[in-house]
């Protein structure tokens, strides 16, 4: 019998308990750590529930499953567990993207495993596949919808004309969002996940704080309608590429045209396309958030550590060189709120030779579509336009066909 303690009994924690009870795999649930014990009086696992971490460490545990989330106290609990020679399973992307290399090293020194499949892509087996299956390949790029909450919100806004706030409330009720949903909607959750995948794939530490991260909080009905008019939909995409030893990475809302695989990924589903130099492109799609999908990834890690599967590894401490602009040329949608259209239009036609313009004098908005430009040039011109007194706000979105 293998003895497991679960730290955190929220959406995913309760899902893991459910899967342990459903599957008879000689796993004994020994302790469950909760924040507020009064809330769990009627829980059927009541006898093993505690609000004291000391009770967990006092027990003879083989595997600690950390599902509290956030940095503290999860970091301290995981460190202590590893130093006490317990295997640790976690879904904590905040922690792994920040302290992954240190924690993996502590696990290695103590001859125990630290697995974190559930930290990226919910129920999608993406880490195991990059690490194990693609071991013979040099990874060229990773592109993906990496956050269930924002994909759910964008889908509801697009398909059902639900307001942003109502869609977010539903995503929270369904247990997709983080306890502080601003990390979902501002793109940080996707950025942490992209940082974990890229660090594994490119074998250098890719810090999410060093690349561009934009969220969906300022995406409006106008943007969604314009995306539809252009034959596409808006998705929050994490993109990273590895070329000549340098990494380009970003998280941002993108207009994906309807022939793109990403256009079909709706609600809480995630999809990740990984390109290897030998295998080509592989697509991984599935539920990226939610109780039993994420619990499936945690349970799989529990079984791997019981079976002593050798899928543990180390993160490189050496930081990757991060480029801030992509080499690719693509079309761009630029939304400008103006005070005086005349000057802005003159500037736009001066800077961009291939541009379609839509002017809305009622809302003081220009919606421009620029053909085939590099990100560097778009950023330069955006900065110049933003310095004009006649421009109040400017937002640019990539348009991707694949
Ligand atoms: N809040 C996350 C999401 C949960 O919506 O994707 C899964 O990591």
Coordinates of C-alpha atoms and ligand atoms in Angstrom, one line a residue:
X1 CA 0.0 0.0 0.0
X2 CA 1.3 3.5 -0.9
X3 CA 0.5 6.3 1.4
X4 CA -0.5 9.7 -0.2
X5 CA -1.1 13.1 1.4
X6 CA -3.0 15.8 -0.5
X7 CA -2.3 19.4 0.3
X8 CA -5.3 21.4 -0.7
X9 CA -8.8 20.1 -1.2
X10 CA -10.1 22.6 -3.8
X11 CA -11.3 21.8 -7.3
X12 CA -8.3 19.6 -8.3
X13 CA -7.7 18.2 -4.8
X14 CA -11.2 16.8 -4.5
X15 CA -10.9 15.5 -8.1
X16 CA -7.8 13.5 -7.1
X17 CA -9.5 12.1 -4.0
X18 CA -12.4 11.0 -6.3
X19 CA -10.0 9.2 -8.7
X20 CA -8.1 7.5 -5.9
X21 CA -11.4 6.2 -4.4
X22 CA -12.7 5.1 -7.8
X23 CA -9.5 3.3 -8.9
X24 CA -8.4 0.4 -6.7
X25 CA -4.6 0.8 -7.1
X26 CA -3.3 0.1 -3.6
X27 CA -3.2 3.8 -2.8
X28 CA -4.1 4.9 0.7
X29 CA -5.2 8.4 1.2
X30 CA -3.6 9.2 4.6
X31 CA -4.0 12.9 5.1
X32 CA -5.7 15.9 3.4
X33 CA -4.5 19.4 4.4
X34 CA -7.2 22.1 4.2
X35 CA -7.2 25.8 5.1
X36 CA -10.5 25.9 7.0
X37 CA -11.4 22.7 8.7
X38 CA -14.9 23.8 9.6
X39 CA -15.9 23.8 5.9
X40 CA -15.1 20.0 5.8
X41 CA -17.2 18.8 8.7
X42 CA -19.5 16.8 6.5
X43 CA -16.8 15.5 4.1
X44 CA -16.6 11.7 3.9
X45 CA -12.8 12.0 4.3
X46 CA -13.3 13.9 7.5
X47 CA -11.3 11.6 9.7
X48 CA -8.1 12.3 7.7
X49 CA -8.6 16.0 7.1
X50 CA -6.4 18.4 9.0
X51 CA -5.5 22.1 8.9
X52 CA -2.0 21.5 10.4
X53 CA 0.9 20.8 8.1
X54 CA 2.7 19.2 11.1
X55 CA 0.1 16.4 11.1
X56 CA 1.0 15.6 7.5
X57 CA 4.7 15.5 8.2
X58 CA 4.1 13.4 11.3
X59 CA 2.4 10.7 9.2
X60 CA 4.3 7.9 7.3
X61 CA 3.7 9.3 3.8
X62 CA 5.3 8.1 0.5
X63 CA 3.9 10.7 -1.8
X64 CA 2.9 14.4 -1.2
X65 CA 0.5 15.9 -3.7
X66 CA 0.6 19.7 -3.6
X67 CA -2.5 21.3 -4.9
X68 CA -2.6 24.5 -2.8
X69 CA -1.3 26.7 -5.7
X70 CA 0.7 29.9 -5.5
X71 CA 4.2 30.3 -4.1
X72 CA 3.9 30.4 -0.3
X73 CA 3.5 28.2 1.6
X74 CA 3.6 25.6 -1.3
X75 CA 7.3 26.2 -1.9
X76 CA 8.2 25.5 1.8
X77 CA 6.0 22.4 2.0
X78 CA 7.4 21.0 -1.2
X79 CA 11.0 21.6 -0.2
X80 CA 10.4 20.0 3.2
X81 CA 8.7 17.0 1.6
X82 CA 11.5 16.4 -0.8
X83 CA 14.1 16.8 1.9
X84 CA 12.1 14.3 3.9
X85 CA 12.5 11.9 0.9
X86 CA 8.9 12.0 -0.2
X87 CA 8.0 12.0 -3.9
X88 CA 6.1 15.2 -4.7
X89 CA 3.4 15.7 -7.4
X90 CA 2.2 19.2 -8.1
X91 CA 0.0 21.2 -10.5
X92 CA 1.6 24.4 -9.4
X93 CA 2.8 26.4 -12.5
X94 CA 3.6 29.5 -10.5
X95 CA 6.1 27.5 -8.4
X96 CA 7.6 25.3 -11.2
X97 CA 8.1 28.3 -13.5
X98 CA 9.9 30.2 -10.7
X99 CA 11.7 27.5 -8.7
X100 CA 11.6 24.4 -10.9
X101 CA 15.3 24.1 -11.3
X102 CA 15.9 24.4 -7.5
X103 CA 13.1 22.0 -6.6
X104 CA 14.1 19.4 -9.2
X105 CA 17.7 19.5 -7.9
X106 CA 16.6 19.0 -4.3
X107 CA 14.5 16.0 -5.5
X108 CA 17.5 14.6 -7.4
X109 CA 19.8 15.0 -4.4
X110 CA 17.2 13.2 -2.2
X111 CA 16.7 10.4 -4.8
X112 CA 13.0 11.1 -5.0
X113 CA 10.7 12.3 -7.9
X114 CA 9.1 15.7 -8.5
X115 CA 6.4 15.5 -11.2
X116 CA 4.2 18.3 -12.5
X117 CA 2.3 17.1 -15.5
X118 CA -0.8 18.9 -14.3
X119 CA 0.9 22.3 -14.3
X120 CA 0.4 22.7 -18.0
X121 CA -2.6 21.9 -20.2
X122 CA -4.9 20.4 -17.5
X123 CA -5.6 16.8 -18.7
X124 CA -3.3 16.9 -21.8
X125 CA -0.2 14.8 -21.4
X126 CA 2.1 17.5 -22.8
X127 CA 5.2 17.5 -20.4
X128 CA 5.7 13.7 -20.6
X129 CA 5.4 13.9 -24.4
X130 CA 7.9 16.7 -24.8
X131 CA 10.3 15.2 -22.3
X132 CA 10.0 11.5 -23.2
X133 CA 8.5 10.9 -26.6
X134 CA 10.3 13.8 -28.3
X135 CA 13.6 13.0 -26.8
X136 CA 15.3 12.4 -30.2
X137 CA 14.1 15.7 -31.6
X138 CA 15.3 19.3 -31.4
X139 CA 12.1 21.3 -30.7
X140 CA 11.7 24.2 -33.1
X141 CA 8.5 25.8 -31.8
X142 CA 5.6 25.5 -29.3
X143 CA 2.3 27.3 -30.1
X144 CA -0.7 26.9 -27.9
X145 CA -3.9 27.9 -26.2
X146 CA -2.6 27.3 -22.7
X147 CA -5.4 28.7 -20.5
X148 CA -8.9 27.3 -20.2
X149 CA -10.5 30.3 -18.5
X150 CA -9.6 32.8 -21.2
X151 CA -10.5 30.4 -24.0
X152 CA -13.8 29.8 -22.3
X153 CA -14.4 33.6 -22.0
X154 CA -13.4 34.3 -25.6
X155 CA -15.6 31.4 -26.9
X156 CA -18.7 32.7 -25.0
X157 CA -18.1 36.3 -26.1
X158 CA -17.7 35.1 -29.7
X159 CA -20.4 32.4 -30.1
X160 CA -23.0 33.4 -27.5
X161 CA -22.4 37.2 -27.3
X162 CA -22.0 36.8 -23.5
X163 CA -20.5 39.8 -21.8
X164 CA -16.9 39.5 -20.7
X165 CA -17.8 39.8 -17.0
X166 CA -20.6 37.1 -17.2
X167 CA -18.3 34.7 -19.0
X168 CA -15.6 35.2 -16.4
X169 CA -18.1 34.5 -13.6
X170 CA -19.2 31.3 -15.2
X171 CA -15.6 30.2 -15.7
X172 CA -15.0 30.8 -12.0
X173 CA -18.2 28.9 -11.0
X174 CA -17.1 25.9 -13.2
X175 CA -13.7 25.8 -11.3
X176 CA -11.5 26.8 -14.3
X177 CA -10.2 30.1 -13.0
X178 CA -7.3 30.7 -10.6
X179 CA -8.3 32.0 -7.1
X180 CA -7.1 35.3 -8.4
X181 CA -8.4 35.3 -12.0
X182 CA -6.3 38.2 -13.0
X183 CA -3.4 35.8 -13.6
X184 CA -5.7 34.0 -16.2
X185 CA -7.0 37.1 -17.9
X186 CA -3.8 39.1 -17.9
X187 CA -2.0 36.2 -19.6
X188 CA 0.4 35.4 -16.7
X189 CA -1.0 31.8 -16.2
X190 CA -0.3 31.1 -19.9
X191 CA 3.1 32.7 -19.7
X192 CA 4.1 30.5 -16.8
X193 CA 3.0 27.4 -18.7
X194 CA 4.8 28.5 -21.8
X195 CA 7.9 29.1 -19.7
X196 CA 7.7 25.6 -18.3
X197 CA 7.3 23.9 -21.7
X198 CA 9.9 26.1 -23.3
X199 CA 12.4 25.4 -20.5
X200 CA 12.0 21.7 -21.0
X201 CA 11.9 21.8 -24.8
X202 CA 14.9 24.2 -25.4
X203 CA 16.9 23.0 -22.4
X204 CA 17.6 26.5 -21.1
X205 CA 15.6 28.4 -18.5
X206 CA 13.0 30.6 -20.2
X207 CA 11.8 33.1 -17.7
X208 CA 8.3 34.4 -18.4
X209 CA 9.2 37.8 -16.9
X210 CA 11.5 38.4 -19.9
X211 CA 9.0 38.1 -22.7
X212 CA 5.9 40.0 -23.8
X213 CA 2.7 39.0 -22.0
X214 CA -0.6 40.5 -23.0
X215 CA -4.0 39.4 -21.7
X216 CA -7.6 39.5 -22.9
X217 CA -9.0 42.1 -20.4
X218 CA -9.2 44.8 -23.1
X219 CA -10.6 42.7 -25.9
X220 CA -14.0 44.2 -26.9
X221 CA -17.0 43.2 -29.0
X222 CA -15.5 45.5 -31.7
X223 CA -12.4 43.3 -31.9
X224 CA -14.4 40.1 -31.9
X225 CA -16.6 41.4 -34.7
X226 CA -13.6 42.6 -36.7
X227 CA -11.9 39.2 -36.3
X228 CA -15.1 37.5 -37.6
X229 CA -15.1 39.8 -40.6
X230 CA -11.6 38.9 -41.3
X231 CA -12.6 35.2 -41.3
X232 CA -11.3 34.4 -37.9
X233 CA -11.6 34.4 -34.1
X234 CA -9.5 35.7 -31.2
X235 CA -7.5 33.3 -29.1
X236 CA -5.0 33.9 -26.4
X237 CA -1.8 32.2 -27.7
X238 CA 1.5 31.3 -26.2
X239 CA 4.2 31.1 -28.8
X240 CA 7.8 30.2 -28.5
X241 CA 10.4 29.4 -31.1
X242 CA 14.0 28.3 -30.9
X243 CA 16.4 29.4 -33.6
X244 CA 20.2 29.8 -33.7
X245 CA 20.3 29.4 -29.9
X246 CA 17.8 32.2 -29.2
X247 CA 14.3 31.9 -27.9
X248 CA 11.4 34.1 -29.0
X249 CA 8.4 33.9 -26.7
X250 CA 5.2 35.8 -26.2
X251 CA 1.7 35.5 -24.8
X252 CA -0.9 37.6 -26.5
X253 CA -4.4 37.6 -28.0
X254 CA -4.1 36.7 -31.7
X255 CA -6.7 36.6 -34.5
X256 CA -6.5 33.0 -35.9
X257 CA -8.2 32.5 -39.2
X258 CA -10.8 29.8 -39.5
X259 CA -8.4 27.4 -41.3
X260 CA -6.1 27.3 -38.2
X261 CA -6.4 24.4 -35.9
X262 CA -6.7 26.8 -33.0
X263 CA -9.9 28.3 -34.4
X264 CA -11.8 25.1 -33.6
X265 CA -10.6 24.9 -29.9
X266 CA -13.4 26.2 -27.8
X267 CA -14.4 26.6 -24.1
X268 CA -12.0 25.3 -21.5
X269 CA -10.1 23.2 -24.1
X270 CA -6.4 23.8 -24.7
X271 CA -4.4 22.9 -27.8
X272 CA -0.6 22.8 -28.1
X273 CA 1.3 22.3 -31.4
X274 CA 4.9 21.2 -30.9
X275 CA 7.2 21.2 -33.8
X276 CA 10.2 18.8 -33.7
X277 CA 13.0 18.8 -36.3
X278 CA 12.4 15.1 -37.2
X279 CA 8.8 14.4 -36.4
X280 CA 7.3 17.7 -37.7
X281 CA 4.2 19.1 -36.0
X282 CA 2.3 17.3 -33.3
X283 CA -1.0 18.6 -31.9
X284 CA -2.1 17.9 -28.4
X285 CA -5.7 18.9 -27.6
X286 CA -8.0 18.3 -24.6
X287 CA -9.5 19.9 -21.5
X288 CA -7.0 22.4 -20.2
X289 CA -8.8 23.1 -16.9
X290 CA -11.4 21.6 -14.6
X291 CA -11.6 19.1 -11.8
X292 CA -11.4 15.6 -13.3
X293 CA -9.3 16.5 -16.4
X294 CA -6.5 18.0 -14.2
X295 CA -6.9 15.3 -11.6
X296 CA -6.2 12.7 -14.4
X297 CA -2.8 14.3 -14.9
X298 CA -2.1 14.3 -11.2
X299 CA -3.2 10.7 -10.8
X300 CA -1.0 9.6 -13.7
X301 CA 2.0 11.2 -12.0
X302 CA 1.1 9.4 -8.7
X303 CA 1.1 6.1 -10.7
X304 CA 4.4 7.0 -12.4
X305 CA 6.1 7.7 -9.0
X306 CA 4.7 4.4 -7.6
X307 CA 6.0 2.5 -10.6
X308 CA 9.3 4.5 -10.3
X309 CA 9.1 5.5 -13.9
X310 CA 12.2 7.4 -14.9
X311 CA 10.6 10.5 -16.2
X312 CA 12.2 12.8 -13.8
X313 CA 14.8 15.4 -15.1
X314 CA 16.5 18.6 -14.2
X315 CA 15.9 22.1 -15.5
X316 CA 18.9 24.0 -16.8
X317 CA 19.9 27.0 -14.5
X318 CA 21.4 28.7 -17.5
X319 CA 19.0 31.4 -18.8
X320 CA 17.9 31.4 -22.5
X321 CA 18.6 34.5 -24.6
X322 CA 15.1 35.9 -25.2
X323 CA 14.4 37.8 -28.4
X324 CA 11.6 40.4 -28.2
X325 CA 10.4 40.2 -31.8
X326 CA 9.4 37.3 -34.0
X327 CA 11.2 36.8 -37.4
X328 CA 7.9 35.9 -39.0
X329 CA 6.0 38.3 -41.2
X330 CA 2.3 38.3 -40.8
X331 CA -0.8 40.5 -41.2
X332 CA -1.8 42.8 -38.3
X333 CA -5.0 44.3 -36.9
X334 CA -4.5 47.7 -35.3
X335 CA -7.2 49.4 -33.3
X336 CA -6.6 53.1 -32.6
X337 CA -8.8 55.4 -30.6
X338 CA -8.2 59.0 -31.8
X339 CA -8.9 62.6 -31.1
X340 CA -8.3 63.7 -34.7
X341 CA -8.5 61.2 -37.5
X342 CA -6.9 63.3 -40.1
X343 CA -3.3 63.3 -38.7
X344 CA -3.6 59.6 -37.7
X345 CA -4.7 58.5 -41.1
X346 CA -1.9 60.5 -42.8
X347 CA 0.6 58.8 -40.5
X348 CA -0.8 55.3 -41.1
X349 CA -0.8 55.6 -44.9
X350 CA 2.7 57.0 -44.7
X351 CA 4.1 54.2 -42.6
X352 CA 2.2 51.3 -44.2
X353 CA 2.0 50.9 -47.9
X354 CA -0.4 47.9 -47.8
X355 CA -3.2 48.8 -45.4
X356 CA -7.0 48.5 -45.2
X357 CA -8.8 51.2 -43.1
X358 CA -12.2 51.3 -41.5
X359 CA -13.0 54.6 -39.7
X360 CA -15.8 55.0 -37.2
X361 CA -16.4 58.6 -36.6
X362 CA -19.1 57.9 -34.0
X363 CA -16.7 56.0 -31.7
X364 CA -13.5 57.8 -32.8
X365 CA -11.9 54.6 -33.8
X366 CA -9.8 53.5 -36.7
X367 CA -9.6 49.7 -37.4
X368 CA -6.6 49.0 -39.7
X369 CA -5.4 45.8 -41.2
X370 CA -1.8 45.9 -42.3
X371 CA -0.5 43.2 -44.6
X372 CA 2.7 41.2 -44.2
X373 CA 4.8 43.1 -41.7
X374 CA 7.4 42.2 -39.1
X375 CA 6.6 42.5 -35.4
X376 CA 9.6 44.8 -34.9
X377 CA 8.2 47.3 -37.4
X378 CA 4.7 47.2 -36.0
X379 CA 6.1 47.8 -32.5
X380 CA 8.2 50.8 -33.7
X381 CA 5.3 52.4 -35.6
X382 CA 2.9 51.7 -32.7
X383 CA 5.3 53.6 -30.3
X384 CA 5.5 56.5 -32.7
X385 CA 1.7 56.7 -33.1
X386 CA 1.2 56.5 -29.4
X387 CA 3.4 59.6 -29.0
X388 CA 1.0 61.6 -31.1
X389 CA -1.4 63.8 -29.1
X390 CA -4.2 62.8 -31.5
X391 CA -3.9 59.1 -30.5
X392 CA -5.5 58.1 -27.2
X393 CA -5.0 54.3 -27.3
X394 CA -3.6 51.7 -29.7
X395 CA -3.8 47.9 -29.7
X396 CA -2.3 45.6 -32.2
X397 CA -3.1 41.9 -32.8
X398 CA -1.3 39.4 -35.0
X399 CA -3.4 37.6 -37.6
X400 CA -2.2 34.0 -38.0
X401 CA -3.3 31.6 -40.7
X402 CA -1.9 28.5 -39.2
Ligands
LIG1 N1 -6.8 28.7 -14.4 C1 -6.2 27.7 -15.2 C2 -6.8 27.7 -16.6 C3 -6.4 26.3 -14.6 O1 -7.9 28.3 -16.7 O2 -6.2 27.2 -17.6 C4 -5.6 25.2 -15.3 O3 -4.2 25.4 -15.2

